[in-house]
Structures are given as structure tokens and as C-alpha cells.
Short mmCIF file of C-alpha atoms in Angstrom, two decimals:
data_model
loop_
_atom_site.label_atom_id
_atom_site.label_comp_id
_atom_site.label_asym_id
_atom_site.label_seq_id
_atom_site.Cartn_x
_atom_site.Cartn_y
_atom_site.Cartn_z
CA MET A 1 -4.09 93.02 150.41
CA SER A 2 -1.57 95.10 148.46
CA GLY A 3 1.91 93.62 148.40
CA SER A 4 3.54 97.05 148.18
CA GLN A 5 1.53 98.31 151.16
CA MET A 6 2.45 95.26 153.19
CA GLU A 7 6.10 95.84 152.35
CA GLN A 8 5.77 99.43 153.57
CA ALA A 9 4.35 98.10 156.82
CA ARG A 10 7.29 95.68 157.16
CA ALA A 11 9.72 98.52 156.50
CA LEU A 12 8.07 100.55 159.24
CA THR A 13 8.71 97.77 161.76
CA ARG A 14 12.42 98.03 160.94
CA GLN A 15 12.39 101.76 161.68
CA GLN A 16 10.33 101.98 164.87
CA GLY A 17 10.64 99.93 167.99
CA VAL A 18 7.08 100.50 169.23
CA LEU A 19 4.04 100.70 166.96
CA ARG A 20 0.34 101.43 167.20
CA PRO A 21 -2.34 100.98 164.49
CA CYS A 22 -2.55 104.77 164.16
CA ASP A 23 1.11 104.83 163.06
CA LEU A 24 0.18 102.76 160.02
CA VAL A 25 -3.01 104.71 159.35
CA ALA A 26 -1.01 107.96 159.36
CA ARG A 27 0.97 106.55 156.42
CA GLY A 28 -2.09 105.43 154.51
CA LEU A 29 -1.79 101.79 155.61
CA PRO A 30 -4.51 99.69 157.29
CA GLY A 31 -3.96 99.33 161.02
CA ALA A 32 -5.08 95.72 160.71
CA TYR A 33 -1.77 94.92 159.04
CA LEU A 34 -0.25 94.69 162.51
CA GLY A 35 -2.15 91.44 163.08
CA ARG A 36 -0.56 90.00 159.95
CA LEU A 37 2.87 91.19 161.10
CA VAL A 38 2.32 89.39 164.41
CA GLN A 39 1.61 86.18 162.48
CA GLU A 40 4.79 86.69 160.47
CA GLY A 41 6.78 87.09 163.69
CA LEU A 42 7.95 90.61 162.86
CA VAL A 43 6.20 92.24 165.82
CA GLU A 44 4.73 91.14 169.14
CA ARG A 45 1.73 92.52 170.97
CA ILE A 46 2.81 94.00 174.30
CA GLY A 47 -0.45 95.67 175.30
CA ARG A 48 -3.80 96.80 174.04
CA GLY A 49 -3.12 98.48 170.71
CA VAL A 50 0.65 98.53 171.24
CA TYR A 51 3.18 96.35 169.39
CA ARG A 52 6.94 95.92 169.66
CA SER A 53 9.15 95.30 166.66
CA ARG A 54 11.39 92.24 166.93
CA SER A 55 13.96 93.70 164.53
CA VAL A 56 14.81 96.87 166.50
CA GLU A 57 17.43 96.55 169.21
CA ILE A 58 16.01 97.07 172.69
CA THR A 59 17.78 99.95 174.46
CA GLU A 60 18.10 100.89 178.12
CA GLN A 61 15.38 103.50 177.58
CA HIS A 62 12.95 101.06 175.96
CA THR A 63 10.31 101.61 178.65
CA LEU A 64 10.38 105.35 177.93
CA ALA A 65 9.69 104.63 174.27
CA GLU A 66 6.81 102.31 175.20
CA VAL A 67 5.25 104.85 177.52
CA CYS A 68 5.57 107.79 175.11
CA ARG A 69 4.08 105.74 172.29
CA ARG A 70 1.05 104.99 174.46
CA VAL A 71 0.86 108.47 176.02
CA PRO A 72 2.24 110.83 173.34
CA GLN A 73 1.09 113.96 175.18
CA GLY A 74 3.17 113.10 178.26
CA MET A 75 6.56 114.56 179.22
CA VAL A 76 9.21 112.46 180.95
CA CYS A 77 9.94 114.25 184.21
CA LEU A 78 11.44 114.10 187.71
CA LEU A 79 13.17 110.77 188.55
CA SER A 80 12.86 109.40 185.01
CA ALA A 81 14.28 112.60 183.51
CA LEU A 82 17.10 112.58 186.07
CA ARG A 83 17.90 109.00 185.10
CA TYR A 84 17.85 109.83 181.40
CA HIS A 85 20.32 112.70 181.93
CA ASN A 86 22.49 110.60 184.31
CA LEU A 87 21.89 113.03 187.17
CA THR A 88 20.94 110.45 189.79
CA THR A 89 21.94 107.08 191.15
CA GLN A 90 18.26 106.20 191.59
CA SER A 91 16.66 103.54 189.36
CA PRO A 92 12.95 104.33 189.37
CA ALA A 93 10.66 101.34 188.97
CA GLU A 94 8.05 103.60 187.38
CA VAL A 95 8.19 106.07 184.52
CA TRP A 96 7.48 109.54 185.88
CA LEU A 97 5.29 111.36 183.37
CA ALA A 98 4.00 114.93 183.45
CA LEU A 99 0.51 115.66 182.13
CA GLY A 100 -1.60 118.80 182.01
CA ASN A 101 -4.09 119.40 184.79
CA SER A 102 -7.04 118.65 182.51
CA ALA A 103 -5.49 115.78 180.54
CA ARG A 104 -7.17 112.41 180.76
CA ALA A 105 -5.28 109.99 182.97
CA PRO A 106 -3.97 106.95 181.03
CA LYS A 107 -4.57 103.43 182.21
CA THR A 108 -1.65 102.31 184.35
CA ASP A 109 -2.39 98.60 184.50
CA LEU A 110 -0.17 97.77 181.51
CA LEU A 111 2.77 100.10 182.12
CA PRO A 112 4.45 101.27 185.34
CA LEU A 113 3.48 104.95 185.36
CA ARG A 114 3.67 107.69 187.97
CA ILE A 115 1.58 110.65 186.80
CA VAL A 116 2.38 114.20 187.95
CA ARG A 117 0.11 117.11 187.07
CA PHE A 118 1.65 120.31 185.67
CA SER A 119 0.12 123.65 184.74
CA ALA A 120 0.09 124.52 181.04
CA ALA A 121 3.07 126.89 181.37
CA ALA A 122 5.16 124.44 183.42
CA LEU A 123 4.29 121.59 181.06
CA ALA A 124 5.59 123.43 177.99
CA ALA A 125 8.81 124.84 179.49
CA GLY A 126 12.24 123.26 179.06
CA VAL A 127 11.23 120.36 176.79
CA GLU A 128 13.76 118.38 174.75
CA GLU A 129 12.74 115.82 172.14
CA HIS A 130 14.82 112.67 171.63
CA LEU A 131 14.35 109.70 169.34
CA ILE A 132 14.42 106.36 171.17
CA GLU A 133 13.89 103.23 169.07
CA GLY A 134 12.25 105.40 166.44
CA VAL A 135 9.80 106.89 168.95
CA PRO A 136 9.78 110.66 169.71
CA VAL A 137 10.29 111.00 173.47
CA ARG A 138 9.90 114.39 175.13
CA VAL A 139 12.06 114.86 178.23
CA TYR A 140 12.60 117.94 180.38
CA ASP A 141 16.10 119.40 180.13
CA PRO A 142 18.48 119.13 183.12
CA ALA A 143 17.90 122.61 184.54
CA LYS A 144 14.10 122.36 184.34
CA THR A 145 14.23 118.87 185.85
CA VAL A 146 16.24 120.07 188.86
CA VAL A 147 13.81 122.93 189.43
CA ASP A 148 10.89 120.47 189.27
CA CYS A 149 12.63 118.15 191.72
CA PHE A 150 12.72 120.89 194.34
CA LYS A 151 9.13 121.81 193.57
CA PHE A 152 8.05 118.20 194.10
CA ARG A 153 10.60 117.36 196.80
CA ASN A 154 7.84 115.98 199.02
CA LYS A 155 7.20 113.32 196.36
CA ILE A 156 10.77 112.32 195.45
CA GLY A 157 12.73 113.35 198.55
CA LEU A 158 14.97 116.33 199.19
CA GLU A 159 18.14 114.22 199.07
CA VAL A 160 17.38 113.19 195.47
CA ALA A 161 16.87 116.82 194.49
CA LEU A 162 20.13 117.87 196.14
CA GLU A 163 22.00 115.03 194.44
CA ALA A 164 20.70 116.20 191.07
CA LEU A 165 21.60 119.80 191.89
CA ARG A 166 25.19 118.82 192.67
CA ALA A 167 25.40 116.67 189.52
CA VAL A 168 24.25 119.53 187.27
CA GLY A 169 26.56 121.98 189.02
CA GLU A 170 29.56 119.71 188.44
CA SER A 171 28.75 119.16 184.76
CA ASP A 172 29.20 121.44 181.76
CA ALA A 173 25.65 120.85 180.58
CA SER A 174 23.97 123.88 179.06
CA PRO A 175 20.34 123.32 178.10
CA GLY A 176 20.16 126.60 176.17
CA SER A 177 17.67 128.00 178.63
CA THR A 178 16.82 131.69 178.97
CA LEU A 179 15.91 133.91 181.88
CA ALA A 180 12.40 132.47 181.61
CA LEU A 181 13.77 129.65 183.78
CA ARG A 182 13.49 132.07 186.69
CA ASP A 183 9.70 131.94 186.37
CA HIS A 184 9.82 128.45 187.91
CA LEU A 185 11.58 129.71 191.05
CA PRO A 186 9.91 131.54 193.95
CA TYR A 187 9.93 135.24 193.03
CA ASP A 188 10.92 136.34 196.50
CA GLN A 189 14.00 134.09 196.37
CA CYS A 190 15.35 135.55 193.12
CA ASP A 191 16.90 138.64 194.73
CA ALA A 192 19.89 136.95 196.32
CA GLY A 193 23.26 138.22 195.13
CA LEU A 194 24.92 136.82 192.06
CA PRO A 195 27.83 134.40 192.51
CA GLY A 196 30.86 136.29 193.82
CA GLU A 197 28.85 139.29 195.10
CA SER A 198 28.42 140.08 198.79
CA GLY A 199 25.11 141.90 198.48
CA MET A 200 22.78 143.97 196.34
CA LYS A 201 21.71 147.58 196.25
CA GLU A 202 18.10 148.61 195.77
CA ILE A 203 16.84 147.51 192.36
CA ARG A 204 13.92 149.03 190.50
CA ASN A 205 13.84 146.61 187.56
CA LEU A 206 14.97 143.21 188.82
CA SER A 207 14.70 141.40 185.48
CA HIS A 208 16.84 143.91 183.55
CA SER A 209 19.33 144.14 186.38
CA VAL A 210 19.82 140.37 186.52
CA HIS A 211 20.10 140.17 182.73
CA ASP A 212 22.73 142.92 182.52
CA ARG A 213 24.81 141.63 185.41
CA LEU A 214 24.79 138.07 184.07
CA LEU A 215 26.02 139.39 180.74
CA ASN A 216 28.80 141.29 182.51
CA LEU A 217 29.69 138.21 184.54
CA ALA A 218 29.88 136.08 181.39
CA HIS A 219 32.12 138.66 179.72
CA ARG A 220 34.35 139.04 182.77
CA THR A 221 34.81 135.29 183.27
CA GLN A 222 34.84 134.47 179.53
CA LEU A 223 32.23 131.76 180.08
CA PRO A 224 29.34 131.02 177.70
CA TYR A 225 26.28 133.06 178.62
CA ASP A 226 24.03 129.96 178.68
CA LEU A 227 26.36 128.30 181.20
CA VAL A 228 26.25 131.39 183.42
CA LEU A 229 22.44 131.29 183.26
CA VAL A 230 22.36 127.67 184.41
CA ARG A 231 24.76 128.34 187.26
CA TYR A 232 22.66 131.33 188.27
CA ALA A 233 19.57 129.11 188.44
CA LEU A 234 21.45 126.60 190.57
CA GLU A 235 22.57 129.36 192.95
CA ARG A 236 18.93 130.39 193.35
CA LEU A 237 18.02 126.83 194.21
CA LEU A 238 20.72 126.67 196.85
CA TYR A 239 19.41 129.93 198.28
CA ARG A 240 15.93 128.39 198.39
CA CYS A 241 17.29 125.41 200.31
CA ARG A 242 18.90 127.67 202.87
CA SER A 243 15.77 129.79 203.24
CA THR A 244 13.67 126.70 204.02
CA SER A 245 16.17 125.50 206.65
CA ALA A 246 17.27 122.60 204.44
CA SER A 247 20.65 121.19 205.36
CA VAL A 248 22.97 120.83 202.38
CA THR A 249 25.66 118.26 203.13
#
């Protein structure tokens, strides 16, 4: 056993909170070193093929790091994403994770997971990457999360979705989204008037019309264009609630 390689493995435990043998192999180190690190008391085995460093401070989002280390292709979504962005008072007992329709379902006996299936386009849209305990964690941004909450309102409850909608509307968060966010909303609900307008005339090119009028609105109100986009998306969601006879209180 090379002393320098073992030292590299020890250094890795000080950088990452959750480790798998493949993390060592990716750096040219034997994955079996983790067994030696367990004997030294530097890491502890928390599941099959998953180890936790004893030297890294455990954060509030530790479970997210654990889940994303075990399921790196997953995206934190819905209630867990709301909790991460402080957009809900809910404390989900499970980690809500989005996977592609054809992705293999992970074993849920070791970690509290709630799997939701997304199409390829929905899975890739609105993703932010954050580093938690040295682990890359991909979470949907606030605007995408709110849209998903209304899409899956039968799973999480309409009141939770409305709470998140109000929280985003009251904040200054701007996820840097583009008009592509509108693709996640029902097309026939995207023709409601812009904020402050009483109605709309006949439009031949809806996309260009919305783009131009949002730019004019941003210029007139001297607000950042990204913020106007987010507020526009929220207005469309409120319109959707009204059109489905949802009561907003």
C-alpha cells in the first residue's frame, strides 16, 4: 500500500462529506482504501458502498448530499427543492427526487426517497448545482420548482403549491430563467394579459408579442428583465389556478 496514495485518500475524506469507492477510483486510488479508512476511524459506513466522513461538519442538507451521492443522476425536486429554497414551512420526511422516465429506480430501503418521473425536457430544465459537504447536488430553481408543484399538485397538495407561489412572489429571487419557462405551462393559459393590462388584442405571433411586451414592461418599470420574467410566470400560474376553479386565499 502506497503511503502517498493513502494520504491522498485521507485528504479526500477531509474534502467530501459522503464518499463511494468510485470517488477514489476516479482519482487513481483503490476503492478498497475506504475499508482501511473505516478502521482508522476517519469514515463510517452508512450504507452499501456509501461512506460518511467523520471530519466534515454535518449540515442541515446532509440527507440531500447522501441521496445525490448514491443517485447522481437524480434532481432534487418538489417538496425537497421548496425546503432547500426556503419556500415552504413543510419538512418532508423523504427526499423528493426527479428521474427520467427510463432511468432505473434506485433502492429505497437505505434512504428515504420519493421518486417522481420527468420527461427528458422537463428533467433538464431549470437545474441549479450546489455543493453540499463536498457533494454536487442538483436542485431545480425556484421558478421551475413552483411550476412543478402545480403540475404535481395531486401528489403534494394544492395548498403547498400556493404557499410556494406566494413565497416566490414576495421574494426578489431571480433564477435567470428565459421565456423557455413558459413551455412548462399549459399553452392555452399563456394568453392572459400581462400584469397591469386589462386585455389583449388578436396576436399572430404570441411568443414575440410576449417577449416584446415584457421588455417594454421592464423598461417602463425599471425592473430587471429576469425579475419581470419570473413575475410573468407567476401570473400565469395564478391564471391557471383561477381557470381550474382553485380558490386562492
